[in-house]
mmCIF file of C-alpha atoms in Angstrom:
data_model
loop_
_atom_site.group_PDB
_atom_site.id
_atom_site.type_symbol
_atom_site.label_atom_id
_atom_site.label_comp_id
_atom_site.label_asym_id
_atom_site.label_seq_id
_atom_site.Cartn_x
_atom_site.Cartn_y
_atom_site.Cartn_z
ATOM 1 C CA UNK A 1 118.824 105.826 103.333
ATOM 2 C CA UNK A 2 118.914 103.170 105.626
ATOM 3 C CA UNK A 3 116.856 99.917 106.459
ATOM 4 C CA UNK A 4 115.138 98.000 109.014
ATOM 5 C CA UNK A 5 113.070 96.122 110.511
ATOM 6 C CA UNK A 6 110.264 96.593 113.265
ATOM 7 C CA UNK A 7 108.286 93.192 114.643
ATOM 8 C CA UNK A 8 105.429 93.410 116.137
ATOM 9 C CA UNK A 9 102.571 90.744 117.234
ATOM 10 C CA UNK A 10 99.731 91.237 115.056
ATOM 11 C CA UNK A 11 97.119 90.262 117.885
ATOM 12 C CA UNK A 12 98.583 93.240 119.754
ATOM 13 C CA UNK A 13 99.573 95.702 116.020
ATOM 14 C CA UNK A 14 99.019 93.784 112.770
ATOM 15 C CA UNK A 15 100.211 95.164 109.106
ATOM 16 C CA UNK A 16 96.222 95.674 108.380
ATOM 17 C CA UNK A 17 95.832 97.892 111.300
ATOM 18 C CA UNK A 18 99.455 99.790 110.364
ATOM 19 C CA UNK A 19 97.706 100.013 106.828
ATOM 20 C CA UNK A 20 94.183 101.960 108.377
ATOM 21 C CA UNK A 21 96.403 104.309 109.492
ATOM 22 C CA UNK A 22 97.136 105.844 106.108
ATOM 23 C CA UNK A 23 99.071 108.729 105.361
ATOM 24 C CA UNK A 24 99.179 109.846 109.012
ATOM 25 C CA UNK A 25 100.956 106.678 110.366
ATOM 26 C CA UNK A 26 100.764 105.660 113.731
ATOM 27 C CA UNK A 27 104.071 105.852 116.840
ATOM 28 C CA UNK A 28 105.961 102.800 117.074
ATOM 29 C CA UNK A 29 105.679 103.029 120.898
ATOM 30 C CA UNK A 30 106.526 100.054 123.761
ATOM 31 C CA UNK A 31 110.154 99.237 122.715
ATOM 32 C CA UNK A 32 111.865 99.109 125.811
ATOM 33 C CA UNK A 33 115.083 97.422 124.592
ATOM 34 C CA UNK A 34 118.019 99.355 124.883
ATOM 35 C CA UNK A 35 119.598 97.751 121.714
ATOM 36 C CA UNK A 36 116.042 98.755 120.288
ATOM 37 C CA UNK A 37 115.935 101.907 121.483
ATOM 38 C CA UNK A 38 119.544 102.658 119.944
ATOM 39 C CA UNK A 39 118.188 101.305 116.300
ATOM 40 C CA UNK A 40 115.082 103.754 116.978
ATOM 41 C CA UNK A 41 117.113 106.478 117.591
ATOM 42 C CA UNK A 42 119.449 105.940 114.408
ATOM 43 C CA UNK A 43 116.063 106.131 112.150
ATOM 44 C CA UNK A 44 115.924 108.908 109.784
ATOM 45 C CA UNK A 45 112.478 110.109 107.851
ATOM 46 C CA UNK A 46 112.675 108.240 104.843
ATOM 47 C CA UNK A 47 114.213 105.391 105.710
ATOM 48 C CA UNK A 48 112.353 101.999 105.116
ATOM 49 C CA UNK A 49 111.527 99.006 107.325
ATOM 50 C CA UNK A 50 110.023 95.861 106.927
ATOM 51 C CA UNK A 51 107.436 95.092 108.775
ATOM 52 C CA UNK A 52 107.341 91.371 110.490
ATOM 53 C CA UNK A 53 104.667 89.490 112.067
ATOM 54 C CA UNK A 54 105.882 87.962 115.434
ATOM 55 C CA UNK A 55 104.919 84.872 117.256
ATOM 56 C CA UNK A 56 101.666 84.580 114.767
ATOM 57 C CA UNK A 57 102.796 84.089 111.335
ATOM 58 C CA UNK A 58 106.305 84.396 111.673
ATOM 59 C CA UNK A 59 106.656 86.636 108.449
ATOM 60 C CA UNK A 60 107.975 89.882 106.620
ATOM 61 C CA UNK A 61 104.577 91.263 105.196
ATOM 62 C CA UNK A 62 104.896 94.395 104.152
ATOM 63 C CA UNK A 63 107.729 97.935 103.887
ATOM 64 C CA UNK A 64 106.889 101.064 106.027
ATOM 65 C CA UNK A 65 108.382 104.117 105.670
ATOM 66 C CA UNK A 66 109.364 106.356 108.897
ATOM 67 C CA UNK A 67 107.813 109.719 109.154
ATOM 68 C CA UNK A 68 109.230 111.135 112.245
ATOM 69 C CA UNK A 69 112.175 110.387 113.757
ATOM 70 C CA UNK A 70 112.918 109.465 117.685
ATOM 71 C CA UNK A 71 111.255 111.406 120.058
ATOM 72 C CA UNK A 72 109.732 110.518 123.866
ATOM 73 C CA UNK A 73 107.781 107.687 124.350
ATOM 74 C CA UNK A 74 104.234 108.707 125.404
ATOM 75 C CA UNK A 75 103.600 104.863 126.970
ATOM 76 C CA UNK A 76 107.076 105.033 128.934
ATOM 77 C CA UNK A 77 106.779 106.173 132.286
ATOM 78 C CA UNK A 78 110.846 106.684 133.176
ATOM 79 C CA UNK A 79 111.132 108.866 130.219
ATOM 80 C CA UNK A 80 114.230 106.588 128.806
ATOM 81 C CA UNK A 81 112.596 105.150 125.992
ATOM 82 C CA UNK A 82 111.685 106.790 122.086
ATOM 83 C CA UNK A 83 109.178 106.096 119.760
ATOM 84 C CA UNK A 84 108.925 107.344 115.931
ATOM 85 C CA UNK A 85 106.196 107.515 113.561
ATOM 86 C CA UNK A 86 105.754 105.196 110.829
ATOM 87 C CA UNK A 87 103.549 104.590 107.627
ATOM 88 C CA UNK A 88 102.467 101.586 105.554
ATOM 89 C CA UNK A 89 104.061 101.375 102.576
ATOM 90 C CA UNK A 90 103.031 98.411 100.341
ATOM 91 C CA UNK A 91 102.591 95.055 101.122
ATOM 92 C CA UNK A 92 105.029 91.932 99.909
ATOM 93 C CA UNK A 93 103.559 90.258 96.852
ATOM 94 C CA UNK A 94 104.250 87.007 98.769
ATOM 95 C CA UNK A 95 105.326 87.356 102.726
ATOM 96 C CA UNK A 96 109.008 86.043 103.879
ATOM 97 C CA UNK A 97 108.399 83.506 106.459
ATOM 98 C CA UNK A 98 111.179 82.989 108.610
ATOM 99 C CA UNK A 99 111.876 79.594 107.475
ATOM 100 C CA UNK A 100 112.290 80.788 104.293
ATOM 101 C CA UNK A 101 115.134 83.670 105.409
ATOM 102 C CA UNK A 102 116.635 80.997 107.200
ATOM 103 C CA UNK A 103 116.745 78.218 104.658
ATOM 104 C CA UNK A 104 118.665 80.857 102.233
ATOM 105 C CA UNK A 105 122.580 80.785 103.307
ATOM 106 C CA UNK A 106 123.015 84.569 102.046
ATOM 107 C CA UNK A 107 120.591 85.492 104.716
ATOM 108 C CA UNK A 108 123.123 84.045 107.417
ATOM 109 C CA UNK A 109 123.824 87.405 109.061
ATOM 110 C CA UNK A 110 120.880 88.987 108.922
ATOM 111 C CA UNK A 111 119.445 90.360 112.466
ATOM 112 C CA UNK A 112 116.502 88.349 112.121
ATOM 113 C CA UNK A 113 118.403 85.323 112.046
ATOM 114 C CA UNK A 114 121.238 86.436 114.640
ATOM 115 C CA UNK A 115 119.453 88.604 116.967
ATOM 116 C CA UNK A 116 115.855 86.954 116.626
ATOM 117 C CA UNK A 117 114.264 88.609 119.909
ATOM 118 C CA UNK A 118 115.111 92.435 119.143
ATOM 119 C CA UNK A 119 112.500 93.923 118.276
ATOM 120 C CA UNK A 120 113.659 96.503 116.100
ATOM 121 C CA UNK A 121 116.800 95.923 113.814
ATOM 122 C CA UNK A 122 118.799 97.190 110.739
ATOM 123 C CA UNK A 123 118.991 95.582 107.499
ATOM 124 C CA UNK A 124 121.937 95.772 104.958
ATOM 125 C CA UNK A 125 121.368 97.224 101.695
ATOM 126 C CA UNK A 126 122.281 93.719 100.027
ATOM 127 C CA UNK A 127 119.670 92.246 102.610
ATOM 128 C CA UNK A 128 117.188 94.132 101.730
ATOM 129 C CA UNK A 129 117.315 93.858 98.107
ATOM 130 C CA UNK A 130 117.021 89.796 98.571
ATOM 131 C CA UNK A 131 113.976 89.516 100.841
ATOM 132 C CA UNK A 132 112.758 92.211 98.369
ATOM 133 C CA UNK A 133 112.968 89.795 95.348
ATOM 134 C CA UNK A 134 111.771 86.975 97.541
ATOM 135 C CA UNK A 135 108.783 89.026 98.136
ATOM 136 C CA UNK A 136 107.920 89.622 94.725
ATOM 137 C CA UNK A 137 108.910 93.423 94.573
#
């Protein structure tokens, strides 16, 4: 299994309306980053993501699972960008804010830190098992 992480504004796609969704999920559509696209395309069903709050809140909130892997973007128009399907999993106990990844030196590396305007980005194992226990899980 691998890990990620998917941002997303939650004025434009909050973790509440990823939740309504239930069982059936909802396409993680509008990535149109190439780096993006590659980390879309590497997703397997199964694998997990966090899911961060951009720009408003500034915070890991929750873990969704993917449910489908890449296929064509139904909002892309040039047919060079992918989508997949993903599902709410369970909320963090307490969200990661970004000052808190950043204010904890084993969290130097991670994307979120590095690479702070993709939009969709992988997570080491040892990663994820830290924000994980910061979260309260």
């Amino acid at each position: 299994m691998a890990y990620w992480l998917v941002k997303s504004e939650p004025s434009a796609w909050s973790w509440e309306q990823q939740v309504a969704k239930g069982a059936k999920g909802e396409p993680w559509t509008g990535v149109r980053n190439f780096t993006a696209r590659q980390n879309l395309n590497a997703m397997k069903k199964g694998d997990l993501a966090f899911f961060y709050h951009s720009n408003e809140g500034k915070e890991i909130v929750g873990i969704a699972e993917i449910i489908r892997e890449a296929y064509p973007d139904p909002t892309d128009k040039t047919g060079r960008f992918v989508c997949v399907d993903i599902k709410a999993s369970k909320p963090l106990k307490t969200p990661v804010t970004i000052a808190a990844v950043k204010a904890d030196r084993r969290l130097a590396d991670i994307a979120l830190v590095k690479y702070s305007r993709l939009s969709v980005q992988p997570v080491t194992p040892a990663e994820w098992k830290l924000v994980c226990e910061m979260g309260g899980l």
